[in-house]
Amino acid sequence: MTRISIHESEVEGTLKTEPWVRLSKLLISEHEFGAKQISMGINISQPGSGIPMHKHTDSEEALYVVEGTGKLTCGSETAELKPGTAFFSPLGVDHIVENTGDVPLKIVWAYAPPLEDHLIKK
């Protein structure tokens, strides 16, 4: 039987420093759970930092703010982010998340289908 749960403290994550300081932890993927249709993780961005402008051409992305405040720009739309806010990035749309607060911005993200590096290479 495959694993059925994980706590974020069990995952070291990847510290990214360019262009902004943020920690990304892949929690659910084919690597740990055998998940082939979805992946999920958490991003923690330091104040004044965030997730730089990017887009996904093969996966939809859903996100949920756990802690902190920020600003999302997705395409031509901008939204304020606070705990309890869910947001969505459609295929091929540029988006950026900025931590506008004075505490870390903690966001849960999910991709469907998973990003290529969330799958086991065959």
Tab-separated table of C-alpha atoms in Angstrom:
chain	number	residue	atom	x	y	z
A	1	MET	CA	0.000	0.000	0.000
A	2	THR	CA	1.239	3.503	-0.762
A	3	ARG	CA	1.577	6.250	1.780
A	4	ILE	CA	-1.665	8.017	2.782
A	5	SER	CA	-0.449	11.098	4.683
A	6	ILE	CA	2.512	13.420	5.162
A	7	HIS	CA	3.261	16.387	7.408
A	8	GLU	CA	5.037	19.402	5.931
A	9	SER	CA	7.770	19.081	8.604
A	10	GLU	CA	8.778	15.762	6.970
A	11	VAL	CA	9.709	17.540	3.723
A	12	GLU	CA	12.927	19.550	3.490
A	13	GLY	CA	11.848	21.487	0.396
A	14	THR	CA	13.799	23.566	-2.067
A	15	LEU	CA	15.034	27.024	-1.094
A	16	LYS	CA	14.892	29.381	-4.048
A	17	THR	CA	16.748	32.687	-3.800
A	18	GLU	CA	16.390	34.222	-7.256
A	19	PRO	CA	14.765	36.525	-7.861
A	20	TRP	CA	13.009	36.206	-4.471
A	21	VAL	CA	13.563	34.135	-1.338
A	22	ARG	CA	10.966	31.395	-0.997
A	23	LEU	CA	10.763	27.794	0.144
A	24	SER	CA	8.825	25.287	-1.942
A	25	LYS	CA	7.814	21.885	-0.551
A	26	LEU	CA	6.361	19.157	-2.745
A	27	LEU	CA	3.978	17.274	-0.457
A	28	ILE	CA	1.882	15.067	-2.722
A	29	SER	CA	3.326	13.611	-5.916
A	30	GLU	CA	3.985	10.367	-7.695
A	31	HIS	CA	7.317	10.183	-5.797
A	32	GLU	CA	5.712	9.853	-2.334
A	33	PHE	CA	2.121	8.804	-3.004
A	34	GLY	CA	1.944	7.396	-6.515
A	35	ALA	CA	-0.275	10.356	-7.540
A	36	LYS	CA	-0.312	10.647	-11.321
A	37	GLN	CA	-3.143	13.137	-11.917
A	38	ILE	CA	-2.431	15.823	-9.288
A	39	SER	CA	0.415	17.240	-7.220
A	40	MET	CA	0.257	19.491	-4.191
A	41	GLY	CA	2.705	21.434	-2.106
A	42	ILE	CA	3.338	24.574	-0.127
A	43	ASN	CA	5.215	27.767	-0.898
A	44	ILE	CA	6.521	30.047	1.853
A	45	SER	CA	7.608	33.489	0.627
A	46	GLN	CA	9.432	35.927	2.875
A	47	PRO	CA	8.221	39.542	3.276
A	48	GLY	CA	9.049	41.605	0.195
A	49	SER	CA	9.405	38.411	-1.807
A	50	GLY	CA	7.008	36.115	-3.638
A	51	ILE	CA	6.598	33.849	-6.627
A	52	PRO	CA	7.991	35.519	-9.763
A	53	MET	CA	6.045	35.990	-12.991
A	54	HIS	CA	5.573	32.657	-14.761
A	55	LYS	CA	2.978	30.526	-16.547
A	56	HIS	CA	2.141	26.873	-16.997
A	57	THR	CA	1.288	25.646	-20.484
A	58	ASP	CA	0.296	22.089	-19.546
A	59	SER	CA	-1.198	22.322	-16.020
A	60	GLU	CA	-3.894	24.287	-14.251
A	61	GLU	CA	-2.912	25.610	-10.824
A	62	ALA	CA	-5.137	26.140	-7.788
A	63	LEU	CA	-3.786	27.961	-4.725
A	64	TYR	CA	-4.945	28.709	-1.178
A	65	VAL	CA	-3.530	31.257	1.297
A	66	VAL	CA	-2.853	29.790	4.747
A	67	GLU	CA	-0.937	32.681	6.366
A	68	GLY	CA	0.167	36.214	5.488
A	69	THR	CA	-1.008	38.793	2.990
A	70	GLY	CA	-0.109	39.507	-0.574
A	71	LYS	CA	-1.116	40.473	-4.056
A	72	LEU	CA	-1.820	38.271	-7.061
A	73	THR	CA	-1.626	39.473	-10.632
A	74	CYS	CA	-2.969	36.918	-13.118
A	75	GLY	CA	-3.175	38.156	-16.688
A	76	SER	CA	-4.682	41.655	-16.459
A	77	GLU	CA	-6.466	41.016	-13.136
A	78	THR	CA	-5.117	41.835	-9.661
A	79	ALA	CA	-6.431	40.530	-6.323
A	80	GLU	CA	-5.502	41.056	-2.688
A	81	LEU	CA	-4.591	37.865	-0.826
A	82	LYS	CA	-5.257	37.037	2.825
A	83	PRO	CA	-5.749	33.813	4.779
A	84	GLY	CA	-8.709	31.863	3.453
A	85	THR	CA	-8.356	33.173	-0.117
A	86	ALA	CA	-8.364	30.609	-2.922
A	87	PHE	CA	-7.221	31.542	-6.413
A	88	PHE	CA	-6.717	29.913	-9.799
A	89	SER	CA	-4.250	30.226	-12.659
A	90	PRO	CA	-5.521	28.916	-15.999
A	91	LEU	CA	-3.341	27.345	-18.679
A	92	GLY	CA	-0.907	29.704	-20.359
A	93	VAL	CA	-1.688	32.817	-18.269
A	94	ASP	CA	1.199	34.783	-16.741
A	95	HIS	CA	0.874	35.211	-12.981
A	96	ILE	CA	2.894	36.600	-10.069
A	97	VAL	CA	2.362	36.467	-6.291
A	98	GLU	CA	3.894	39.170	-4.091
A	99	ASN	CA	4.182	39.088	-0.299
A	100	THR	CA	3.050	42.584	0.704
A	101	GLY	CA	2.965	41.878	4.443
A	102	ASP	CA	5.525	41.702	7.216
A	103	VAL	CA	5.258	37.950	7.896
A	104	PRO	CA	5.880	34.966	5.599
A	105	LEU	CA	3.162	34.311	2.995
A	106	LYS	CA	2.247	30.613	3.136
A	107	ILE	CA	0.351	29.263	0.129
A	108	VAL	CA	-0.798	25.718	-0.651
A	109	TRP	CA	-0.719	24.944	-4.381
A	110	ALA	CA	-2.000	22.088	-6.532
A	111	TYR	CA	-1.335	21.251	-10.186
A	112	ALA	CA	-3.492	19.107	-12.428
A	113	PRO	CA	-1.956	17.356	-14.193
A	114	PRO	CA	1.255	17.428	-12.130
A	115	LEU	CA	4.289	19.320	-13.367
A	116	GLU	CA	6.759	17.071	-15.150
A	117	ASP	CA	9.280	17.105	-12.272
A	118	HIS	CA	6.512	15.935	-9.888
A	119	LEU	CA	6.352	12.628	-11.800
A	120	ILE	CA	8.748	9.715	-11.804
A	121	LYS	CA	10.812	9.726	-14.985
A	122	LYS	CA	10.683	6.431	-16.839
